[in-house]
XYZ file of C-alpha atoms in Angstrom:
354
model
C -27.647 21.586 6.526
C -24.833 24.015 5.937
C -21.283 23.046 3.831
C -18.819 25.018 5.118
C -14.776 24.841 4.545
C -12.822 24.590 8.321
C -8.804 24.060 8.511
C -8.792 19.944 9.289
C -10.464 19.044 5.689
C -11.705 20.907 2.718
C -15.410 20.586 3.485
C -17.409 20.121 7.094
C -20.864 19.747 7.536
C -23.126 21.299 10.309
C -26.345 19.925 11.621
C -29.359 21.348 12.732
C -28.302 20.050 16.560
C -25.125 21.633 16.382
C -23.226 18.355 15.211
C -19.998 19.069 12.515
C -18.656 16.431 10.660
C -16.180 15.841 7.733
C -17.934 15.628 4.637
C -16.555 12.250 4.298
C -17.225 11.693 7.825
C -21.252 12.616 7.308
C -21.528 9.808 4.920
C -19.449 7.354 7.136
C -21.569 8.345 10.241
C -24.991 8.061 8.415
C -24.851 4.737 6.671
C -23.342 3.144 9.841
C -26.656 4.550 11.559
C -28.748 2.839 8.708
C -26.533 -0.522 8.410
C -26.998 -1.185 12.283
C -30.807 -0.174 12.186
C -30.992 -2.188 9.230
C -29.675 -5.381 10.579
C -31.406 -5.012 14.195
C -34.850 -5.173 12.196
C -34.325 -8.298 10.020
C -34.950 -10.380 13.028
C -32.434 -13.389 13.939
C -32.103 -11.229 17.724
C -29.245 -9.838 15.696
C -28.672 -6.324 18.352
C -26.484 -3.701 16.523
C -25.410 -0.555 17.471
C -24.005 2.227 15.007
C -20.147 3.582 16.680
C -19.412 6.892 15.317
C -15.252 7.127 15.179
C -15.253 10.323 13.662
C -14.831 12.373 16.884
C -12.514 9.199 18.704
C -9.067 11.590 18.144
C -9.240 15.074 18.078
C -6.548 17.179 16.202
C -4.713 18.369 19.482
C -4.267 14.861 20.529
C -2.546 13.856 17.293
C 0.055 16.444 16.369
C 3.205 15.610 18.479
C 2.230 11.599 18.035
C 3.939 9.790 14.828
C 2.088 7.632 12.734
C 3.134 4.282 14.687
C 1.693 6.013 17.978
C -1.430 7.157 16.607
C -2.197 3.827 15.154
C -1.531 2.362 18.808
C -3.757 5.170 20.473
C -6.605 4.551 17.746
C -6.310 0.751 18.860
C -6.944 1.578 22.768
C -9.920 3.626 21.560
C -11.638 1.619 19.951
C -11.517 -1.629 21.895
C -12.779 0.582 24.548
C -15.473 1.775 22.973
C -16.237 -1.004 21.013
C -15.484 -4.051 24.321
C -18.837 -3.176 26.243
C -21.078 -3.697 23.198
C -19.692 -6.834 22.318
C -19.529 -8.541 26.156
C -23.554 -7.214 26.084
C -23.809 -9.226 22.904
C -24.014 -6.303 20.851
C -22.794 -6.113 17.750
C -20.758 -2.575 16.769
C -21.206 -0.761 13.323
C -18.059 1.551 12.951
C -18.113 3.880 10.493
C -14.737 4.063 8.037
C -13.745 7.431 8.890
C -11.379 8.258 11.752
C -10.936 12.228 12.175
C -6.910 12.128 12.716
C -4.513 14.309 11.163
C -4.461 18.115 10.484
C -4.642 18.222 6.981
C -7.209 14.884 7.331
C -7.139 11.451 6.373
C -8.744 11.941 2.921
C -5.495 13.654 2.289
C -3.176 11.691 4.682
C -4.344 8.067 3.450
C -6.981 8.496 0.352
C -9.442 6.734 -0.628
C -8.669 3.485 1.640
C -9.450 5.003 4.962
C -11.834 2.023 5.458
C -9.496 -0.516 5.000
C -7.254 1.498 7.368
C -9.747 1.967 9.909
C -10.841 -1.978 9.955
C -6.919 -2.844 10.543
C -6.849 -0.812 13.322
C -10.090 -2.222 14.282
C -8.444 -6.020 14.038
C -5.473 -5.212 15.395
C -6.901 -3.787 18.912
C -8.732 -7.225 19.211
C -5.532 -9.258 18.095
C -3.926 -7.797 21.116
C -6.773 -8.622 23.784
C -6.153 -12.297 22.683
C -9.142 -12.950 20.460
C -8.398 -14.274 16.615
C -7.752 -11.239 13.905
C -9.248 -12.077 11.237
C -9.882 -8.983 8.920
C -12.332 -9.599 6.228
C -12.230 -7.007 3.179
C -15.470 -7.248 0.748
C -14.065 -6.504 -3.135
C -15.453 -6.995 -6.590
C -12.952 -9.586 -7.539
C -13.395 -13.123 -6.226
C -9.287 -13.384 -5.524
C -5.622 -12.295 -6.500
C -4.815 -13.223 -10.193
C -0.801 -14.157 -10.638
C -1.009 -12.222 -13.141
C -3.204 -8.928 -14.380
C -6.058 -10.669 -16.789
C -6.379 -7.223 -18.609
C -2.888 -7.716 -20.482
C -2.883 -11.322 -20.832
C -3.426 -12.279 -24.499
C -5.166 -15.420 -22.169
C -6.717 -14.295 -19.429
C -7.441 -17.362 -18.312
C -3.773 -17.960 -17.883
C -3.634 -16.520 -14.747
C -3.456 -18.264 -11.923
C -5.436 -18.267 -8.462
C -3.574 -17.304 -5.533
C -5.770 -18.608 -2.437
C -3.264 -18.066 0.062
C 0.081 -15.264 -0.310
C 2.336 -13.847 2.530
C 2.522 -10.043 3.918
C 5.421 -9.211 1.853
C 4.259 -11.001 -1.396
C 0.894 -9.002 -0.941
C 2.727 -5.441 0.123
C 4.580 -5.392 -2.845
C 1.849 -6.380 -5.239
C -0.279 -3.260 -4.084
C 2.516 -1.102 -3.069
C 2.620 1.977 -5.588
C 5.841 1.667 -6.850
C 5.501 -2.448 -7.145
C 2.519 -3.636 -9.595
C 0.164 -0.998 -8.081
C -2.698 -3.483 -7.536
C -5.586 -1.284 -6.092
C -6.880 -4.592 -4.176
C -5.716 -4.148 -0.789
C -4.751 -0.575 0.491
C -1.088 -0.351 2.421
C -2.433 0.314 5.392
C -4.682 -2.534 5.797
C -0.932 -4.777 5.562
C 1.030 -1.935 7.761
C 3.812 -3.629 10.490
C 1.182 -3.044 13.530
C -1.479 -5.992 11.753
C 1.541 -8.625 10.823
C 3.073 -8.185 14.414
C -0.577 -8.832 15.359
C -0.287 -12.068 13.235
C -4.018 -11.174 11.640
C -4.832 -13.159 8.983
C -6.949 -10.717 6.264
C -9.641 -12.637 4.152
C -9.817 -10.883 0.681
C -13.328 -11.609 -1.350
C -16.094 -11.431 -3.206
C -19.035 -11.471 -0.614
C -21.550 -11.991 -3.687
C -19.434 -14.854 -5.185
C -20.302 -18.455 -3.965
C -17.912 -21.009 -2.871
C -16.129 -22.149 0.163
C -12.544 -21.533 -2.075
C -13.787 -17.988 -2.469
C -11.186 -15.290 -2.318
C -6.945 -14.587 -1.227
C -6.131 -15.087 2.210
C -2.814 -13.099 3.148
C -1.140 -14.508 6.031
C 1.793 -13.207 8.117
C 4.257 -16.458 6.553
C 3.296 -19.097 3.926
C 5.031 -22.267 4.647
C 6.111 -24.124 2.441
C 4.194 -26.675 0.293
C 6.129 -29.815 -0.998
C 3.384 -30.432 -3.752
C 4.836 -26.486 -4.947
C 8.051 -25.792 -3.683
C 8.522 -22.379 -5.256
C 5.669 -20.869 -3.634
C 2.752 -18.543 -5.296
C 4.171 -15.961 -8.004
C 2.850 -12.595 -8.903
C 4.039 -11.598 -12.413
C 3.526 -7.997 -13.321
C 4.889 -4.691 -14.978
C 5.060 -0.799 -15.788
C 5.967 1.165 -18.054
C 7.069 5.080 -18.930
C 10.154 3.868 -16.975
C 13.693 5.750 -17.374
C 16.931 3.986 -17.540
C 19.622 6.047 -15.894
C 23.568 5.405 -15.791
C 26.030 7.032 -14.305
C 29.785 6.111 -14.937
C 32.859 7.990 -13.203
C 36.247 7.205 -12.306
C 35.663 8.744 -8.885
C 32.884 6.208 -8.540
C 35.387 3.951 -5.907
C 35.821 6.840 -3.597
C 33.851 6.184 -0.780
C 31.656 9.740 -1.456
C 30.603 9.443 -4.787
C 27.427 7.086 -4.686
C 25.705 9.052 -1.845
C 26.057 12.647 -3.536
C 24.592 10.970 -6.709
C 21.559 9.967 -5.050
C 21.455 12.764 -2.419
C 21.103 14.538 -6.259
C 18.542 11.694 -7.862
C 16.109 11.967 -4.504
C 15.176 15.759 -5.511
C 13.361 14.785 -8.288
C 12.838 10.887 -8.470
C 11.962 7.827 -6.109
C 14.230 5.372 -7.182
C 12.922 1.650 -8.342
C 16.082 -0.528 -8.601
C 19.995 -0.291 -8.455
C 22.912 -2.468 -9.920
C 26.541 -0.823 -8.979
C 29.800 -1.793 -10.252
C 32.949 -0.732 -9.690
C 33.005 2.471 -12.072
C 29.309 2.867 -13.290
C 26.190 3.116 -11.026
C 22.068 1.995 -13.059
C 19.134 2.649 -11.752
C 15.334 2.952 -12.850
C 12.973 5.779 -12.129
C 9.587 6.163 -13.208
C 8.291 9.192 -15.276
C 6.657 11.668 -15.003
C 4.730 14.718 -16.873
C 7.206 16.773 -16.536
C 10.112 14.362 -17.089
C 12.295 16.396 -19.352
C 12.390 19.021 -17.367
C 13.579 16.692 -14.187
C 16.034 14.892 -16.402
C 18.062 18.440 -17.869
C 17.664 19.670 -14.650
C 19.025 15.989 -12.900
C 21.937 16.016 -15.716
C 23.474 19.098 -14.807
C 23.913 18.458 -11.200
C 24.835 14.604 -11.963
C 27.872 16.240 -14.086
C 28.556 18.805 -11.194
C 28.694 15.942 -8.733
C 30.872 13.618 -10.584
C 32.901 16.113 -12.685
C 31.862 15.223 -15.737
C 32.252 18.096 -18.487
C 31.788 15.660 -21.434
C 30.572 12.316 -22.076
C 33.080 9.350 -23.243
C 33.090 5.532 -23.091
C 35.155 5.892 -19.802
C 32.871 8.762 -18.114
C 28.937 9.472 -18.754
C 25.874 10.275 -17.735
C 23.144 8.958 -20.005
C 19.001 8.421 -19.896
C 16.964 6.290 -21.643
C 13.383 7.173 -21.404
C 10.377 4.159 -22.750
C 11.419 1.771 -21.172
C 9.497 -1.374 -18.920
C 9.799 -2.635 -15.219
C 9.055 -6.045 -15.447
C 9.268 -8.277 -12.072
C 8.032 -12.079 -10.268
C 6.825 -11.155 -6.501
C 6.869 -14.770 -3.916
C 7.930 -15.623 -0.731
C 9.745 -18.924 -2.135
C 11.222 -17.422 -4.909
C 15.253 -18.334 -3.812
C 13.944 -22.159 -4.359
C 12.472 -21.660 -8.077
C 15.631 -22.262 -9.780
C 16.350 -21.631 -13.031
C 13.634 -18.776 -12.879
C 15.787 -16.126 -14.421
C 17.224 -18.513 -17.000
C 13.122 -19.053 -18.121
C 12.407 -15.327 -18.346
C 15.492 -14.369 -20.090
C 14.708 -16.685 -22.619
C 11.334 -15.880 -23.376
C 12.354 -11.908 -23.286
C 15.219 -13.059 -26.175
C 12.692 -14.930 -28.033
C 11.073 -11.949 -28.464
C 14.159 -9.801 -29.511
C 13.452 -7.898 -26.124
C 17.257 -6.681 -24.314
C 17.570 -6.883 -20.465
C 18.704 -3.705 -19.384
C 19.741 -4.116 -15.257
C 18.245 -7.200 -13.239
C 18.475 -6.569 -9.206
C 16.862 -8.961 -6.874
């Protein structure tokens, strides 16, 4: 066995037949080999085969495709490779790894190819009419409301057996509560056009009430009216504000973000009619990004000095704090509850946005 670097990932490994794989793809390849052996030998006539995806899209197919057209090639792939096995009554073993993009899908997607890989897998069934259901194996029985680790309860937190593709999106999206439960491209557009249904669990809990389903659309429950909520936070987040008497010309609010989207991605925004807030998160090198930010905030609006009327002012330490549901616009009053509990604790609310 040789390890040698090639240009579509950082490591490749050759075979004594002349076979090269992904280093990532090796390990993909072999234990789908021993998972389908496995389960053809513990009787129950249970016929697996391993699939080996690793070679389904070649480089040269993929570079002039975007990421919506790959997805939709991968899909015709693998229904046609995967079809004949399972009209024979064979079941298919994929391996997680699809070979895809130039700098490869280590890089392009990290460490949730498989979860990528099985969407794709779901979805190209979805479309030939069967039922996509997509099934994801974890070490946590369900989604919390809440994260246990910084409740002074833990047992506080609530059980969410059923949550919508937005409510779930934004609980594991990076710059949401950053959940690592369910990667973002298990939940892509693709799978909820598809209208699969993905079963989140604990395979070694028991229980028919085991685990989170997420579901293209909750409807609504009259027993609970406001739908499921995720509660959640982050901090080492920087309160900017921006004030300018230009800030009505029609000019101003696009060169001040054409200026913030060089160094930051932007959380939320509340405008008014002469000052502009908005939350970014930070980073190592923050100070640097602010000075630099400052200056060309100043150039933009024309702003040689700060006063009550005209400024440009950061406020680094601070916390995101935010309620994720699909029913939310029916909880009334929800705001009014928070607020309260934030004053009770002598705790200021710097920008709300919904």
């Amino acid at each position: 066995r040789n390890v040698v670097p090639n240009s579509w990932n950082d490591y490749s490994i050759s075979t004594e037949n002349g076979e090269v794989f992904s280093l990532l793809g090796f390990w993909e390849y072999i234990s789908s080999k021993v998972l389908a052996y496995v389960l053809s030998h513990i009787g129950d006539d249970i016929e697996c085969q391993s699939v080996d995806l690793s070679w389904v899209l070649r480089v040269w197919e993929t570079d002039h495709l975007s990421e919506s057209e790959i997805f939709t090639l991968l899909e015709e792939k693998i229904f046609w490779l995967t079809s004949y096995l399972i009209d024979h009554g064979i079941v298919p073993i994929l391996s997680g790894y699809v070979w895809v993009f130039t700098w490869g899908i280590e890089s392009a997607i990290g460490r949730g190819y498989s979860d990528a890989t099985a969407a794709i897998c779901v979805v190209s069934y979805a479309h030939k009419w069967y039922e996509g259901i997509l099934e994801i194996q974890k070490s946590v029985k369900w989604v919390l409301s809440a994260d246990p680790r910084v409740l002074d309860n833990p047992s506080s937190a609530k059980l969410l057996r059923e949550i919508d593709y937005v409510t779930a999106r934004e609980i594991t999206w990076d710059n949401g509560a950053n959940a690592k439960l369910l990667h973002s491209q298990a939940i892509r557009e693709e799978v909820q056009d598809a209208w699969v249904k993905i079963h989140l669990f604990d395979p070694f809990s028991s229980g028919s009430e085991n685990g989170t389903w997420v579901v293209p659309q909750v409807e609504e429950n009259s027993e609970n009216p406001d739908g499921e909520l995720f509660f959640g936070g982050r901090n080492n987040i920087v309160f900017c504000s921006v004030s300018s008497g230009k800030m009505f010309e029609s000019w101003v609010l696009s060169s001040i973000f054409t200026v913030v989207k060089e160094y930051f991605s932007v959380d939320i925004i509340s405008a008014s009619e002469t000052e502009v807030s908005f939350t970014v998160d930070a980073s190592s090198d923050i100070k640097e990004k602010l000075e630099s930010m400052n200056r060309k905030l100043r150039e933009v609006c024309n702003i040689s000095r700060d006063t009550h009327m005209e400024f440009v002012e950061f406020e680094t330490d601070k916390a995101l704090l935010f309620c994720i549901g699909q029913h939310m616009r029916n909880n009334i009053g929800l705001l009014a509850k928070a607020s309260n509990i934030l004053a009770i604790n002598d705790i200021n609310i710097a920008i709300v946005s919904q």
